[in-house]
């Protein structure tokens, strides 16, 4: 745990981050990947936080789920906390990813101590789509090209 705190401590923001800059992530998104559909839903920023959920559906069944919470840190930064997997299936611990970049078109979240992913990058260029790229050491990037759900 000390190594995790030390590694994340080196990612402290140089300027305060505004969670309202992440408003573009809000809404319902879907992406065709892994032989099914990955859905991700983000609530808009409110009260200084954002919450999101994701799930992968294939053959009418949920094969994967995730729960996210973006919260402010005491130093003016933001942390995305992620819980992977069904809460009903064993003890789950949230994994922190510190924001290293947040603006009106992209956000970058890093945790070098996490085995996979070590970084999560969300971006939008045109306001219509959202790309989420998961980066891991020694593995190819996983790229999710989301479109807004209708």
Short mmCIF file of C-alpha atoms in Angstrom, two decimals:
data_model
loop_
_atom_site.label_atom_id
_atom_site.label_comp_id
_atom_site.label_asym_id
_atom_site.label_seq_id
_atom_site.Cartn_x
_atom_site.Cartn_y
_atom_site.Cartn_z
CA UNK A 1 0.00 0.00 0.00
CA UNK A 2 2.86 2.41 0.75
CA UNK A 3 4.26 1.88 -2.77
CA UNK A 4 0.84 2.70 -4.24
CA UNK A 5 0.58 5.91 -2.23
CA UNK A 6 4.14 6.92 -3.21
CA UNK A 7 3.56 6.18 -6.89
CA UNK A 8 0.28 8.06 -6.98
CA UNK A 9 1.71 10.91 -4.90
CA UNK A 10 4.09 11.69 -7.78
CA UNK A 11 1.09 12.39 -10.03
CA UNK A 12 -0.16 15.42 -8.09
CA UNK A 13 -1.65 18.12 -10.33
CA UNK A 14 0.27 21.34 -10.90
CA UNK A 15 -2.97 23.36 -11.11
CA UNK A 16 -6.46 22.84 -9.73
CA UNK A 17 -8.73 20.75 -11.94
CA UNK A 18 -12.37 21.58 -12.60
CA UNK A 19 -14.70 18.58 -12.70
CA UNK A 20 -17.15 20.64 -14.80
CA UNK A 21 -14.62 20.34 -17.65
CA UNK A 22 -15.66 16.66 -17.84
CA UNK A 23 -19.29 17.46 -18.67
CA UNK A 24 -18.68 16.21 -22.24
CA UNK A 25 -18.34 12.65 -20.84
CA UNK A 26 -21.90 12.76 -19.47
CA UNK A 27 -24.55 10.57 -21.03
CA UNK A 28 -25.06 7.08 -22.38
CA UNK A 29 -22.44 5.57 -24.67
CA UNK A 30 -22.05 2.28 -26.52
CA UNK A 31 -19.26 0.53 -28.40
CA UNK A 32 -19.24 -2.67 -30.43
CA UNK A 33 -16.26 -4.68 -29.13
CA UNK A 34 -15.29 -8.20 -28.01
CA UNK A 35 -18.18 -9.81 -29.91
CA UNK A 36 -20.82 -7.73 -28.12
CA UNK A 37 -21.71 -4.26 -26.92
CA UNK A 38 -19.95 -2.30 -24.19
CA UNK A 39 -22.21 0.30 -22.58
CA UNK A 40 -20.96 3.14 -20.40
CA UNK A 41 -23.12 5.75 -18.67
CA UNK A 42 -21.81 8.87 -16.91
CA UNK A 43 -23.88 11.19 -14.72
CA UNK A 44 -23.09 14.88 -15.26
CA UNK A 45 -20.85 16.63 -12.72
CA UNK A 46 -22.81 17.70 -9.66
CA UNK A 47 -21.79 18.39 -6.08
CA UNK A 48 -18.12 18.10 -7.08
CA UNK A 49 -18.39 14.46 -8.25
CA UNK A 50 -19.32 12.28 -11.24
CA UNK A 51 -20.38 8.65 -11.24
CA UNK A 52 -20.29 6.13 -14.07
CA UNK A 53 -21.13 2.50 -14.76
CA UNK A 54 -20.16 0.17 -17.56
CA UNK A 55 -21.06 -3.32 -18.73
CA UNK A 56 -20.29 -5.65 -21.60
CA UNK A 57 -23.24 -7.50 -23.11
CA UNK A 58 -22.88 -10.54 -25.34
CA UNK A 59 -25.53 -13.10 -26.33
CA UNK A 60 -28.03 -11.38 -24.03
CA UNK A 61 -25.82 -11.72 -20.94
CA UNK A 62 -23.65 -9.37 -18.91
CA UNK A 63 -20.09 -10.66 -19.00
CA UNK A 64 -18.36 -7.73 -17.29
CA UNK A 65 -19.29 -4.70 -15.21
CA UNK A 66 -17.52 -1.70 -13.69
CA UNK A 67 -18.40 1.15 -11.34
CA UNK A 68 -16.58 4.51 -11.37
CA UNK A 69 -16.59 7.60 -9.18
CA UNK A 70 -14.66 10.80 -9.90
CA UNK A 71 -13.97 12.73 -6.72
CA UNK A 72 -11.89 15.77 -5.75
CA UNK A 73 -8.61 15.44 -3.87
CA UNK A 74 -7.39 17.72 -1.10
CA UNK A 75 -4.71 19.20 -3.41
CA UNK A 76 -7.15 20.39 -6.10
CA UNK A 77 -6.86 17.32 -8.31
CA UNK A 78 -9.33 14.61 -9.21
CA UNK A 79 -9.29 10.84 -8.67
CA UNK A 80 -11.29 8.26 -10.58
CA UNK A 81 -12.07 5.32 -8.31
CA UNK A 82 -12.88 2.07 -10.17
CA UNK A 83 -14.47 -1.13 -8.94
CA UNK A 84 -14.31 -3.94 -11.48
CA UNK A 85 -16.72 -6.87 -11.45
CA UNK A 86 -20.05 -7.67 -9.83
CA UNK A 87 -20.29 -6.49 -6.21
CA UNK A 88 -22.20 -9.69 -5.45
CA UNK A 89 -19.18 -11.81 -6.39
CA UNK A 90 -16.62 -11.38 -3.64
CA UNK A 91 -14.78 -8.55 -1.98
CA UNK A 92 -14.06 -5.65 -4.29
CA UNK A 93 -11.59 -2.88 -3.57
CA UNK A 94 -11.72 0.44 -5.44
CA UNK A 95 -8.62 1.22 -7.49
CA UNK A 96 -7.60 4.91 -7.70
CA UNK A 97 -6.50 6.61 -10.93
CA UNK A 98 -5.20 10.16 -10.51
CA UNK A 99 -6.09 12.76 -13.14
CA UNK A 100 -2.99 14.04 -14.89
CA UNK A 101 -4.95 16.00 -17.51
CA UNK A 102 -8.54 17.29 -17.53
CA UNK A 103 -10.04 19.68 -20.04
CA UNK A 104 -13.08 20.14 -22.26
CA UNK A 105 -11.91 17.50 -24.78
CA UNK A 106 -9.88 14.91 -22.88
CA UNK A 107 -8.98 13.42 -19.55
CA UNK A 108 -6.04 11.23 -18.58
CA UNK A 109 -6.05 9.04 -15.46
CA UNK A 110 -2.96 7.20 -14.22
CA UNK A 111 -2.00 4.59 -11.65
CA UNK A 112 1.50 3.25 -12.45
CA UNK A 113 1.22 0.75 -9.57
CA UNK A 114 -1.86 -0.96 -11.08
CA UNK A 115 -1.06 -4.03 -13.16
CA UNK A 116 -3.64 -3.36 -15.88
CA UNK A 117 -4.50 -0.76 -16.91
CA UNK A 118 -1.87 1.73 -15.79
CA UNK A 119 -3.56 4.62 -17.63
CA UNK A 120 -7.04 5.46 -18.92
CA UNK A 121 -7.43 8.13 -21.59
CA UNK A 122 -10.84 9.56 -22.57
CA UNK A 123 -11.13 11.97 -25.49
CA UNK A 124 -13.63 13.54 -27.84
CA UNK A 125 -12.93 15.58 -30.91
CA UNK A 126 -16.31 16.48 -32.31
CA UNK A 127 -18.62 16.18 -29.31
CA UNK A 128 -20.41 13.25 -30.94
CA UNK A 129 -18.12 10.37 -30.06
CA UNK A 130 -15.91 9.40 -27.15
CA UNK A 131 -12.76 7.28 -27.31
CA UNK A 132 -11.49 5.45 -24.23
CA UNK A 133 -7.99 3.98 -24.46
CA UNK A 134 -6.66 1.63 -21.79
CA UNK A 135 -2.88 1.47 -21.55
CA UNK A 136 -0.96 -1.32 -19.85
CA UNK A 137 2.75 -2.11 -19.69
CA UNK A 138 3.71 -4.85 -22.12
CA UNK A 139 0.24 -5.09 -23.71
CA UNK A 140 -1.31 -3.45 -26.75
CA UNK A 141 -3.68 -0.55 -26.08
CA UNK A 142 -7.38 -1.42 -25.82
CA UNK A 143 -9.43 1.19 -27.68
CA UNK A 144 -13.18 1.69 -27.17
CA UNK A 145 -14.82 3.92 -29.80
CA UNK A 146 -18.07 4.99 -28.20
CA UNK A 147 -21.06 6.60 -29.88
CA UNK A 148 -23.93 8.18 -27.98
CA UNK A 149 -26.77 5.77 -27.28
CA UNK A 150 -30.12 6.78 -28.69
#
